Coordinates of C-alpha atoms in Angstrom, one line a residue:
Chain A
M1358 CA -62.8 213.8 182.5
A1359 CA -60.9 217.1 182.4
Q1360 CA -63.2 219.8 181.1
G1361 CA -62.9 223.5 181.2
P1362 CA -65.0 225.7 183.4
S1363 CA -68.3 227.1 182.1
L1364 CA -71.5 228.8 183.3
R1365 CA -74.9 227.7 182.3
A1366 CA -77.8 230.2 182.8
G1367 CA -81.2 229.0 183.8
V1368 CA -84.2 229.9 185.9
G1369 CA -84.3 228.6 189.4
A1370 CA -87.0 228.4 192.0
D1371 CA -86.1 231.8 193.3
G1372 CA -84.8 234.2 190.6
D1373 CA -82.1 233.5 188.1
L1374 CA -79.7 230.6 188.4
L1375 CA -76.2 230.2 187.1
S1376 CA -74.8 226.7 187.2
A1377 CA -71.1 226.3 187.3
E1378 CA -69.8 223.3 185.5
G1379 CA -66.5 221.7 184.6
D1380 CA -63.1 222.0 186.4
W1381 CA -62.6 225.4 188.0
T1382 CA -58.8 225.0 188.5
A1383 CA -55.6 226.9 187.9
A1384 CA -55.0 225.1 184.7
H1385 CA -57.8 227.1 183.2
A1386 CA -56.8 230.5 184.6
A1387 CA -57.6 232.5 181.5
D1388 CA -61.1 231.0 181.3
L1389 CA -61.6 231.7 185.0
D1390 CA -60.6 235.2 184.5
R1391 CA -63.1 235.7 181.7
L1392 CA -65.9 234.0 183.7
A1393 CA -65.2 236.1 186.8
H1394 CA -66.4 239.1 184.8
A1395 CA -69.2 237.3 183.0
A1396 CA -72.0 238.4 185.3
P1397 CA -75.3 238.5 183.3
P1398 CA -76.8 242.0 183.0
H1399 CA -80.2 242.9 184.5
V1400 CA -80.5 240.3 187.2
R1401 CA -82.3 241.0 190.4
K1402 CA -81.7 237.9 192.3
L1403 CA -79.1 235.4 191.3
T1404 CA -78.1 232.0 192.7
I1405 CA -74.9 230.4 191.7
S1406 CA -75.0 226.7 191.9
L1407 CA -71.8 224.6 192.3
E1408 CA -73.4 221.2 191.8
G1409 CA -72.0 220.6 188.4
V1410 CA -68.4 221.6 189.4
G1411 CA -65.8 218.9 189.0
R1412 CA -62.5 220.0 190.5
L1413 CA -62.3 223.2 192.4
D1414 CA -59.3 225.1 193.7
T1415 CA -58.4 228.5 195.0
F1416 CA -58.4 230.1 191.6
G1417 CA -61.9 228.7 190.9
V1418 CA -63.2 229.9 194.2
W1419 CA -61.7 233.4 193.4
A1420 CA -63.6 233.5 190.1
L1421 CA -66.9 232.4 191.7
E1422 CA -66.5 235.0 194.5
R1423 CA -65.6 237.8 192.0
L1424 CA -68.6 236.9 190.0
R1425 CA -70.9 237.1 193.0
R1426 CA -69.4 240.4 194.1
S1427 CA -69.8 242.0 190.7
V1428 CA -73.5 241.2 190.8
V1429 CA -73.8 242.6 194.3
E1430 CA -71.9 245.7 193.3
A1431 CA -74.3 246.2 190.4
G1432 CA -77.0 246.5 193.1
A1433 CA -78.6 243.1 192.8
Q1434 CA -78.8 240.2 195.2
A1435 CA -76.6 237.2 194.6
Q1436 CA -75.7 234.2 196.6
L1437 CA -73.3 231.4 196.2
A1438 CA -74.3 227.9 197.3
I1439 CA -71.1 227.2 199.3
P1440 CA -70.7 223.5 199.7
Q1441 CA -70.8 222.4 203.3
D1442 CA -67.6 220.4 203.2
A1443 CA -63.8 221.1 203.4
R1444 CA -64.1 223.4 200.4
A1445 CA -65.8 226.0 202.6
D1446 CA -62.3 226.8 204.0
L1447 CA -61.2 227.9 200.5
F1448 CA -64.2 230.3 200.3
A1449 CA -63.3 231.7 203.7
G1450 CA -59.8 232.4 202.7
V1451 CA -60.7 234.1 199.4
D1452 CA -63.5 236.0 201.1
K1453 CA -60.9 237.5 203.5
A1454 CA -58.7 238.5 200.7
L1455 CA -61.4 240.2 198.7
A1456 CA -62.9 241.9 201.6
R1457 CA -59.9 244.1 202.1
P1458 CA -60.5 247.8 202.3
S1459 CA -60.0 249.3 198.8
G1460 CA -57.6 252.0 199.9
Q1461 CA -54.9 249.4 200.6
T1462 CA -54.8 247.8 197.2
G1463 CA -52.2 250.1 195.9
R1464 CA -48.5 249.8 196.6
R1465 CA -46.9 252.3 198.8
D1466 CA -45.6 255.3 196.8
R1467 CA -41.9 254.7 197.2
W1468 CA -40.6 257.6 195.1
G1469 CA -42.5 260.6 196.1
T1470 CA -41.9 264.0 194.6
L1471 CA -38.7 265.3 193.3
L1472 CA -38.3 267.7 196.3
H1473 CA -38.9 264.9 198.7
R1474 CA -36.2 262.8 197.0
L1475 CA -33.8 265.8 197.1
G1476 CA -34.4 266.2 200.8
R1477 CA -34.0 262.5 201.3
S1478 CA -30.7 262.3 199.5
A1479 CA -29.4 265.4 201.4
E1480 CA -30.4 263.7 204.6
A1481 CA -28.8 260.4 203.5
F1482 CA -25.6 262.3 202.7
A1483 CA -25.5 263.9 206.2
V1484 CA -26.2 260.5 207.8
D1485 CA -23.4 258.8 205.7
F1486 CA -21.0 261.6 206.6
A1487 CA -21.7 261.3 210.3
A1488 CA -21.3 257.5 210.0
F1489 CA -17.9 258.0 208.2
L1490 CA -16.7 260.3 211.1
D1491 CA -18.0 257.8 213.6
L1492 CA -16.2 254.9 212.0
T1493 CA -13.0 257.0 211.7
G1494 CA -13.2 257.7 215.4
R1495 CA -13.8 254.1 216.3
L1496 CA -11.0 252.9 214.1
T1497 CA -8.6 255.5 215.6
F1498 CA -9.6 254.3 219.1
C1499 CA -9.2 250.7 218.2
F1500 CA -5.8 251.3 216.6
A1501 CA -4.6 253.3 219.6
Q1502 CA -5.7 250.5 221.9
G1503 CA -4.0 248.0 219.5
L1504 CA -0.7 249.9 219.9
R1505 CA -0.9 249.4 223.6
H1506 CA -2.1 245.8 223.4
P1507 CA -0.8 244.4 220.1
A1508 CA -2.9 241.3 220.4
R1509 CA -6.0 243.4 219.8
L1510 CA -4.7 244.6 216.4
R1511 CA -5.6 241.2 214.9
L1512 CA -2.4 241.1 212.9
R1513 CA -3.0 237.6 211.7
S1514 CA -6.2 238.7 210.1
A1515 CA -4.6 241.8 208.7
V1516 CA -1.8 239.7 207.1
H1517 CA -4.4 237.4 205.6
H1518 CA -6.1 240.4 204.0
L1519 CA -2.8 241.9 203.0
D1520 CA -2.2 238.7 201.0
R1521 CA -5.6 238.9 199.4
T1522 CA -5.6 242.6 198.6
G1523 CA -1.9 243.2 198.1
L1524 CA 0.1 240.2 196.9
R1525 CA -2.6 238.7 194.8
A1526 CA -3.3 242.1 193.1
V1527 CA 0.3 242.4 192.0
P1528 CA 0.0 240.6 188.6
I1529 CA -3.0 242.5 187.4
I1530 CA -1.8 245.9 188.7
A1531 CA 1.6 245.4 187.1
L1532 CA 0.1 244.4 183.8
M1533 CA -2.3 247.3 183.8
C1534 CA 0.3 249.9 184.7
F1535 CA 2.8 248.5 182.2
L1536 CA 0.2 248.9 179.4
I1537 CA -0.7 252.4 180.5
G1538 CA 3.0 253.3 180.6
C1539 CA 3.3 252.0 177.0
I1540 CA 0.3 254.0 175.9
L1541 CA 1.5 257.3 177.5
A1542 CA 4.9 257.0 176.0
Q1543 CA 3.5 256.1 172.5
Q1544 CA 1.2 259.1 172.6
G1545 CA 4.0 261.3 173.8
F1546 CA 6.3 260.3 171.0
F1547 CA 3.6 260.5 168.4
H1548 CA 2.5 264.1 169.3
F1549 CA 5.7 265.6 170.5
Q1550 CA 7.4 264.5 167.2
R1551 CA 5.6 267.4 165.4
F1552 CA 7.3 269.9 167.6
G1553 CA 10.6 268.0 167.7
A1554 CA 10.2 267.8 171.4
T1555 CA 10.6 264.0 171.8
D1556 CA 13.3 264.7 174.4
Y1557 CA 10.6 265.7 176.8
V1558 CA 8.5 262.6 176.5
V1559 CA 10.4 261.0 179.4
D1560 CA 9.7 264.1 181.6
L1561 CA 6.0 263.9 180.7
V1562 CA 5.7 260.2 181.4
T1563 CA 7.7 260.3 184.6
I1564 CA 5.9 263.2 186.2
L1565 CA 2.5 261.9 185.2
V1566 CA 3.1 258.4 186.4
L1567 CA 4.8 259.2 189.6
R1568 CA 2.5 262.0 190.7
E1569 CA -0.9 260.9 189.3
I1570 CA -1.4 257.9 187.1
G1571 CA 0.4 255.3 189.2
V1572 CA -1.5 256.0 192.4
L1573 CA -4.8 256.6 190.7
L1574 CA -4.7 253.4 188.7
V1575 CA -3.7 251.4 191.8
T1576 CA -6.4 252.9 194.1
I1577 CA -9.1 252.6 191.5
M1578 CA -8.1 248.9 190.9
V1579 CA -8.1 248.4 194.7
A1580 CA -11.5 250.0 195.1
G1581 CA -13.0 247.7 192.4
R1582 CA -11.2 244.6 193.5
S1583 CA -11.0 244.8 197.3
G1584 CA -13.5 247.5 198.2
S1585 CA -16.4 245.6 196.6
A1586 CA -15.2 242.3 198.2
Y1587 CA -15.1 244.0 201.6
T1588 CA -18.6 245.3 201.2
A1589 CA -19.9 241.9 200.0
E1590 CA -18.2 240.1 202.9
I1591 CA -19.3 242.5 205.6
G1592 CA -22.8 242.8 204.0
S1593 CA -23.4 239.1 203.9
M1594 CA -22.2 238.7 207.5
K1595 CA -24.6 241.4 208.4
M1596 CA -27.4 239.6 206.6
R1597 CA -26.7 236.3 208.3
E1598 CA -26.6 238.0 211.7
E1599 CA -22.9 237.1 212.2
I1600 CA -22.1 240.6 213.1
D1601 CA -24.9 240.6 215.7
A1602 CA -23.4 237.3 217.0
L1603 CA -20.0 239.0 217.5
R1604 CA -21.7 241.9 219.3
T1605 CA -23.5 239.6 221.7
M1606 CA -20.2 237.9 222.5
G1607 CA -19.1 241.4 223.6
L1608 CA -16.7 241.7 220.7
D1609 CA -16.4 244.8 218.5
P1610 CA -17.0 244.2 214.8
V1611 CA -14.9 247.3 214.1
E1612 CA -11.9 245.7 215.9
Y1613 CA -12.5 242.2 214.4
L1614 CA -13.6 242.8 210.9
I1615 CA -13.0 246.4 209.8
L1616 CA -9.7 247.5 211.3
P1617 CA -7.7 244.5 210.0
R1618 CA -9.1 245.0 206.5
I1619 CA -8.4 248.7 206.5
L1620 CA -4.9 248.2 207.9
A1621 CA -4.2 245.7 205.1
L1622 CA -5.3 248.2 202.5
I1623 CA -3.3 251.0 204.0
V1624 CA -0.1 248.9 203.9
A1625 CA -0.9 247.4 200.5
A1626 CA -1.7 250.6 198.6
P1627 CA 1.7 252.3 198.7
L1628 CA 3.5 249.0 198.0
L1629 CA 1.2 248.4 195.0
T1630 CA 1.8 252.0 193.9
I1631 CA 5.6 251.4 193.9
I1632 CA 5.1 248.3 191.8
G1633 CA 2.7 250.1 189.5
N1634 CA 5.1 253.0 189.1
G1635 CA 7.9 250.6 188.2
A1636 CA 5.8 248.7 185.7
A1637 CA 4.6 251.9 184.0
L1638 CA 8.1 253.4 183.7
Y1639 CA 9.3 250.0 182.4
G1640 CA 6.5 250.0 179.8
A1641 CA 7.4 253.5 178.8
G1642 CA 11.0 252.5 178.4
V1643 CA 10.1 249.6 176.2
V1644 CA 8.0 251.8 173.9
A1645 CA 10.8 254.5 173.9
W1646 CA 13.3 251.9 172.7
I1647 CA 11.1 250.2 170.1
Y1648 CA 8.9 253.0 168.9
G1649 CA 10.8 256.2 169.8
D1650 CA 14.3 255.0 168.9
M1651 CA 15.6 255.9 172.3
S1652 CA 18.1 253.4 173.7
P1653 CA 17.5 252.1 177.2
A1654 CA 20.7 253.8 178.4
V1655 CA 19.5 257.2 177.2
Y1656 CA 16.0 256.5 178.6
I1657 CA 17.4 255.7 182.1
E1658 CA 19.6 258.8 182.1
R1659 CA 16.7 261.0 181.1
L1660 CA 14.6 259.3 183.8
H1661 CA 17.2 260.2 186.4
E1662 CA 17.1 263.9 185.3
A1663 CA 13.3 264.1 185.1
A1664 CA 12.3 262.3 188.3
S1665 CA 12.8 263.7 191.7
H1666 CA 12.2 262.1 195.0
I1667 CA 9.4 264.7 195.5
D1668 CA 7.4 263.3 192.6
L1669 CA 7.6 259.8 194.1
E1670 CA 6.7 261.1 197.6
V1671 CA 3.7 263.0 196.2
G1672 CA 2.3 259.8 194.8
L1673 CA 3.2 257.7 197.8
I1674 CA 1.7 260.1 200.4
K1675 CA -1.6 260.0 198.6
A1676 CA -1.9 256.2 198.5
P1677 CA -2.5 255.3 202.2
V1678 CA -5.1 258.2 202.6
M1679 CA -7.0 256.9 199.5
A1680 CA -6.7 253.4 200.8
F1681 CA -8.3 254.4 204.1
V1682 CA -11.2 256.1 202.4
I1683 CA -11.8 253.0 200.1
G1684 CA -11.7 250.7 203.1
A1685 CA -14.0 252.9 205.2
V1686 CA -16.5 253.4 202.4
A1687 CA -16.5 249.7 201.8
A1688 CA -17.1 248.9 205.5
L1689 CA -19.8 251.5 205.8
E1690 CA -21.7 250.2 202.8
G1691 CA -21.4 246.7 204.1
M1692 CA -22.8 247.6 207.4
K1693 CA -25.8 249.3 205.7
V1694 CA -26.9 246.1 204.0
Q1695 CA -30.4 245.0 205.0
G1696 CA -31.9 241.6 204.6
S1697 CA -32.3 241.3 200.9
A1698 CA -30.0 240.1 198.1
E1699 CA -30.8 243.3 196.3
S1700 CA -29.5 245.5 199.0
L1701 CA -26.2 243.6 199.0
G1702 CA -25.9 244.3 195.3
L1703 CA -26.7 247.9 195.8
G1704 CA -24.1 248.1 198.6
A1705 CA -21.4 246.6 196.5
T1706 CA -22.1 249.0 193.6
A1707 CA -22.3 252.0 195.9
S1708 CA -19.1 251.0 197.6
V1709 CA -17.1 251.0 194.3
V1710 CA -18.8 254.1 192.8
R1711 CA -18.4 256.2 195.9
S1712 CA -14.8 255.1 196.7
I1713 CA -13.7 255.9 193.2
F1714 CA -15.4 259.2 193.3
F1715 CA -13.8 260.1 196.7
V1716 CA -10.4 258.9 195.4
I1717 CA -10.7 261.4 192.5
V1718 CA -11.9 264.2 194.8
L1719 CA -9.1 263.5 197.2
D1720 CA -6.6 263.6 194.3
G1721 CA -7.8 267.1 193.5
I1722 CA -7.5 268.3 197.1
F1723 CA -4.0 266.9 197.2
A1724 CA -3.1 268.6 194.0
V1725 CA -4.1 272.0 195.5
L1726 CA -2.3 271.2 198.8
F1727 CA 0.9 270.2 197.1
A1728 CA 0.9 273.2 194.8
A1729 CA 0.5 275.5 197.9
M1730 CA 3.4 273.7 199.5
G1731 CA 5.4 274.0 196.4
M1732 CA 5.8 270.3 195.9
Chain B
M76 CA -56.9 209.1 184.6
E77 CA -53.3 209.2 185.8
A78 CA -51.6 206.4 187.7
D79 CA -52.4 206.2 191.4
E80 CA -48.7 206.3 192.3
V81 CA -47.6 210.0 192.1
I82 CA -44.2 209.4 193.4
T83 CA -42.1 206.3 192.8
V84 CA -38.6 206.0 194.2
S85 CA -36.7 202.8 193.5
D86 CA -33.4 201.6 194.7
L87 CA -32.1 205.1 195.2
H88 CA -28.5 205.7 196.2
V89 CA -26.9 209.1 196.9
T90 CA -23.3 209.7 197.7
L91 CA -22.2 213.0 199.0
A92 CA -18.5 213.8 199.4
G93 CA -17.5 210.2 199.4
H94 CA -20.1 209.2 202.0
E95 CA -23.1 207.2 201.0
V96 CA -26.0 209.1 202.6
V97 CA -29.0 207.3 201.0
R98 CA -28.4 203.6 200.6
G99 CA -31.0 201.8 198.4
L100 CA -34.3 203.4 199.2
S101 CA -37.6 202.3 197.5
F102 CA -41.1 203.6 198.3
Q103 CA -44.2 204.8 196.6
V104 CA -46.6 207.6 197.4
R105 CA -50.2 207.4 196.2
R106 CA -52.4 210.2 195.3
G107 CA -54.0 211.9 198.3
E108 CA -51.6 210.5 200.9
I109 CA -49.9 212.7 203.4
V110 CA -46.5 211.0 204.0
G111 CA -44.3 212.0 206.9
L112 CA -40.6 211.3 206.7
V113 CA -38.9 211.0 210.1
G114 CA -35.3 210.3 210.9
A115 CA -32.5 211.6 213.2
S116 CA -30.7 214.7 212.2
G117 CA -28.1 213.7 209.5
S118 CA -30.0 210.5 208.5
G119 CA -30.5 211.8 205.0
K120 CA -34.0 213.2 205.1
T121 CA -33.2 216.5 203.4
V122 CA -30.8 214.8 201.0
L123 CA -33.6 212.4 200.0
L124 CA -36.0 215.3 199.5
R125 CA -33.6 217.3 197.5
T126 CA -32.7 214.3 195.3
M127 CA -36.4 213.7 194.6
L128 CA -36.7 217.2 193.4
G129 CA -33.6 216.9 191.2
L130 CA -31.6 219.4 193.2
L131 CA -28.9 216.8 194.1
P132 CA -27.4 214.2 191.7
K133 CA -28.1 210.6 192.6
T134 CA -25.6 207.8 192.2
S135 CA -28.1 205.2 191.0
G136 CA -31.8 204.3 191.1
T137 CA -34.8 206.2 189.8
V138 CA -37.2 208.8 190.9
E139 CA -40.5 209.1 189.0
I140 CA -42.9 212.0 189.7
M141 CA -46.3 211.7 188.1
G142 CA -45.0 209.0 185.8
V143 CA -42.0 211.1 184.6
R144 CA -38.4 210.2 185.3
L145 CA -36.8 213.5 186.2
E146 CA -33.5 212.8 184.5
Q147 CA -35.2 211.8 181.2
A148 CA -37.8 214.6 181.2
T149 CA -37.9 216.9 178.3
P150 CA -37.8 220.7 179.2
A151 CA -41.6 220.8 178.6
E152 CA -42.2 217.9 180.9
S153 CA -40.1 219.2 183.6
R154 CA -41.9 222.5 183.4
R155 CA -45.2 220.8 183.6
I156 CA -44.0 218.8 186.7
G157 CA -42.6 222.0 188.2
G158 CA -46.0 223.7 187.8
R159 CA -47.7 220.9 189.7
C160 CA -45.3 220.5 192.6
G161 CA -44.9 222.9 195.4
M162 CA -41.8 222.9 197.6
M163 CA -41.4 224.6 200.9
F164 CA -37.8 225.0 201.9
Q165 CA -36.8 224.8 205.6
Q166 CA -35.5 228.3 205.7
G167 CA -38.3 229.6 203.5
A168 CA -36.1 230.6 200.5
L169 CA -38.3 233.6 199.8
F170 CA -37.1 235.9 197.1
S171 CA -35.6 238.7 199.3
S172 CA -36.2 241.5 196.8
L173 CA -39.9 240.8 196.3
T174 CA -42.7 241.6 198.7
L175 CA -44.6 238.7 200.3
R176 CA -47.4 239.1 197.9
E177 CA -45.1 239.2 194.9
N178 CA -43.4 236.1 196.2
V179 CA -46.7 234.2 196.1
E180 CA -47.6 235.7 192.8
F181 CA -44.3 234.8 191.2
P182 CA -45.1 231.1 190.3
M183 CA -48.6 232.2 189.0
R184 CA -47.1 234.8 186.7
E185 CA -44.7 232.1 185.3
Y186 CA -47.2 229.3 184.9
L187 CA -50.7 230.7 184.4
D188 CA -52.4 233.0 181.9
G189 CA -54.7 235.0 184.1
S190 CA -54.8 238.6 184.9
D191 CA -52.9 240.7 187.5
A192 CA -56.1 241.2 189.5
M193 CA -56.5 237.5 189.7
Y194 CA -53.0 236.9 190.8
G195 CA -53.1 239.6 193.4
D196 CA -56.4 238.4 194.9
V197 CA -55.5 234.7 195.0
A198 CA -52.1 235.5 196.5
L199 CA -53.8 237.5 199.2
A200 CA -56.2 234.6 199.7
K201 CA -53.2 232.2 200.1
L202 CA -51.6 234.5 202.6
A203 CA -54.9 234.8 204.5
M204 CA -55.2 231.0 204.5
V205 CA -51.8 230.6 206.2
G206 CA -52.8 233.3 208.7
L207 CA -51.2 236.5 207.4
S208 CA -53.1 239.8 207.3
V209 CA -53.6 241.9 204.3
E210 CA -51.4 244.6 205.8
D211 CA -48.5 242.2 205.9
A212 CA -48.7 241.4 202.2
D213 CA -46.6 244.4 201.0
K214 CA -43.7 243.8 203.5
L215 CA -40.4 242.4 202.4
P216 CA -39.1 239.0 203.6
S217 CA -36.5 240.8 205.7
E218 CA -39.1 242.6 207.7
I219 CA -41.0 239.6 209.0
S220 CA -40.4 237.0 211.8
G221 CA -39.2 233.5 211.3
G222 CA -42.7 232.0 211.9
M223 CA -44.2 234.3 209.3
T224 CA -41.5 233.4 206.9
K225 CA -42.5 229.7 207.2
R226 CA -46.1 230.6 206.5
V227 CA -45.3 232.7 203.5
A228 CA -43.1 229.9 202.2
I229 CA -46.0 227.5 202.5
A230 CA -48.3 230.0 200.8
R231 CA -45.8 230.2 197.9
A232 CA -45.5 226.4 197.7
L233 CA -49.3 226.4 197.4
A234 CA -49.5 229.2 194.9
L235 CA -50.5 227.1 192.0
D236 CA -52.8 224.7 194.0
P237 CA -50.3 222.0 193.1
D238 CA -50.9 218.2 193.0
I239 CA -47.9 217.4 195.1
L240 CA -46.6 219.4 198.0
F241 CA -43.1 218.9 199.4
L242 CA -42.5 220.3 202.8
D243 CA -39.2 220.5 204.7
E244 CA -40.1 220.8 208.4
P245 CA -43.2 223.0 207.9
T246 CA -44.0 223.5 211.6
S247 CA -40.5 223.7 213.1
G248 CA -39.9 227.0 214.8
L249 CA -43.7 227.8 215.0
D250 CA -45.6 228.2 218.2
P251 CA -48.1 225.4 218.9
I252 CA -51.1 227.5 217.7
A253 CA -49.5 228.4 214.4
A254 CA -48.3 224.8 214.0
G255 CA -51.8 223.6 214.6
E256 CA -53.1 226.0 212.0
I257 CA -50.6 224.8 209.5
D258 CA -51.6 221.1 210.2
R259 CA -55.2 222.0 209.7
L260 CA -54.4 223.9 206.5
I261 CA -52.5 220.9 205.1
R262 CA -55.4 218.5 206.0
T263 CA -57.9 220.9 204.5
L264 CA -56.0 221.3 201.2
Q265 CA -55.4 217.6 201.0
R266 CA -59.2 217.0 201.2
V267 CA -60.2 219.8 198.9
L268 CA -57.6 219.5 196.2
N269 CA -56.8 215.8 196.7
L270 CA -53.3 217.0 197.3
T271 CA -50.4 214.6 197.9
V272 CA -48.1 215.8 200.6
F273 CA -44.6 214.6 201.3
M274 CA -43.2 216.2 204.4
V275 CA -40.1 216.0 206.4
T276 CA -41.0 216.7 210.0
H277 CA -39.9 216.2 213.6
D278 CA -43.2 217.4 214.9
L279 CA -44.8 214.4 216.6
N280 CA -48.1 216.2 216.7
S281 CA -48.1 216.7 213.0
L282 CA -47.1 213.1 212.5
K283 CA -50.0 212.0 214.6
S284 CA -52.7 214.3 213.4
V285 CA -51.9 214.9 209.8
C286 CA -49.9 212.0 208.3
T287 CA -51.6 209.0 206.8
R288 CA -48.4 207.1 206.5
I289 CA -45.0 207.5 208.1
L290 CA -41.6 206.5 206.6
A291 CA -38.9 206.1 209.2
L292 CA -35.4 206.7 207.8
Y293 CA -32.4 205.4 209.7
D294 CA -28.9 205.3 208.4
G295 CA -29.9 205.9 204.8
R296 CA -32.5 203.1 204.7
I297 CA -36.2 202.9 205.5
I298 CA -36.6 200.8 208.6
A299 CA -40.3 201.0 209.0
Q300 CA -43.3 202.4 207.3
G301 CA -47.0 202.6 207.9
P302 CA -49.6 204.5 209.9
M303 CA -48.6 205.8 213.3
Q304 CA -49.8 202.8 215.3
D305 CA -47.8 200.4 213.2
I306 CA -44.7 202.5 213.6
L307 CA -45.3 202.6 217.4
A308 CA -45.6 198.8 217.4
F309 CA -42.4 198.3 215.5
D310 CA -39.5 197.2 217.5
H311 CA -36.3 199.2 216.8
P312 CA -34.2 200.9 219.4
W313 CA -34.1 204.2 217.6
L314 CA -37.8 204.2 216.8
R315 CA -38.6 203.4 220.5
A316 CA -36.4 206.2 221.6
Y317 CA -37.9 208.6 219.1
F318 CA -41.6 207.9 219.7
R319 CA -41.6 206.7 223.3
G320 CA -39.1 209.2 224.8
E321 CA -40.5 211.8 227.1
R322 CA -41.5 214.2 224.3
G323 CA -43.0 211.4 222.3
R324 CA -45.2 210.2 225.1
A325 CA -46.3 213.8 225.9
A326 CA -47.4 214.2 222.3
Q327 CA -49.3 211.0 222.3
L328 CA -51.1 211.9 225.5
A329 CA -52.2 215.2 223.9

């Protein structure tokens, strides 16, 4: 018969007696928890008898041991009549767990003070920056060697990644840039109408798209699409010791895994930027025609006047540099992944957030540089 | 009282990727038995185990665990069964973002209604039983060795003091001392909790010292079953090679 656990108080031959009865098993966890703290007050000498116990498992043993210990801690004597059969092993295991020094019950303090955290993040930043420089050096070295021995450039792998990060990104990037071009033009016509300056909408759209919006949209999309994928791939290879396997074969993971991916990104980013620019200007033209009453012929003529090759160059020069940073950040975050699924997720998030941040920072630096150069 | 047969498999067929891996298996496991499943690599042992747990779809046949057919079980029934079965996966399958103690506490938190102190203490007791020290309990799965991962996986499978324990190669990759401890632990728990154990193993020592019955799987069918001496007496080329090869003889001498 299944029957919940209970304690019956009585008087034994030698002091007080508690008889445990019923099933002391996990199914009655709440009762066990209550009984574990149900030590009778004012006892001097207590014996806990197990004769009436039906089924007994680790949870039951825990409750009995806790009960005994609470009596002992109150300064009285207590003993447990441990059955001399296989069940004694359960008592031994629980005894070991309960006998641990009390200082070690708490979890390690993972967070520490604010100052501690500030110092840690500064240190982490320095370590990350050093790792970035280190990777840049390795990549340059591998690339230089690859120029002398083209087989070591792993072009087949690079082309595979070019297909994934470049060709397959074309539809989404074209669509996104087309929409942004439409929106820019619509906003331009709407607001410039008040000043009668709709003639300048084309100048606005052209310069914005060619210099800034096109390349930014493309690189942000690439960071979200390909950077996160690179981090996840390299991170899971790290978790499964595949990278260690490469190393023990005497092969360099930078040459095999990272350089082809980054080369693919560096080639893909300017090409995608050109496609994105075209799509955005096309979208702007469609809006100019439908919404701004500007015929396509006029739009194209204005475009010719507004756009210079310098604007295009400004955008295209930025693309490969940003692509390099995205690829390098993705690879570094991937290599930092430890054993857990959580750290893989953190790595992928950090990869996207950091590379987008660096893309924007770089864009600012380029803006200053180009202004100084008069471009 | 519940039926004596805790696991009933009848005429089970499983086809994976067009290949019939399990071809008409029938067997029963009674309460309190420790059944060892042997078979060559690729003979369908793990597939059988995963099908019994409902992790792989079966083509035909039935699997009953504690009188409940898994495919017909209501959510409440499958939850009840889940609380009374413990499974240890070959690679451990520990939750990588939880500490070892949290891994063992996890099923308790889901199924029981006790207190945190209880879960913590019992989890430590389980870890102590499989031979881990208290200091190890707050480590993460990525920080421990392969042998320790096995032990923690067994501790987690035992978290709820289940009725049925499924083990996928519990002693592979362990040193002989640790493997012996695991064998002893399985025997002890079987006696104390009247546990039913269904284990896939290649460890001839475990088969000999722990298992009360052995099922030999060959080419998707059971070719022999019974206690060790019956299996040894059975005449089949593969079984002869398995048990009476060099390693088999060495284990029997031990």
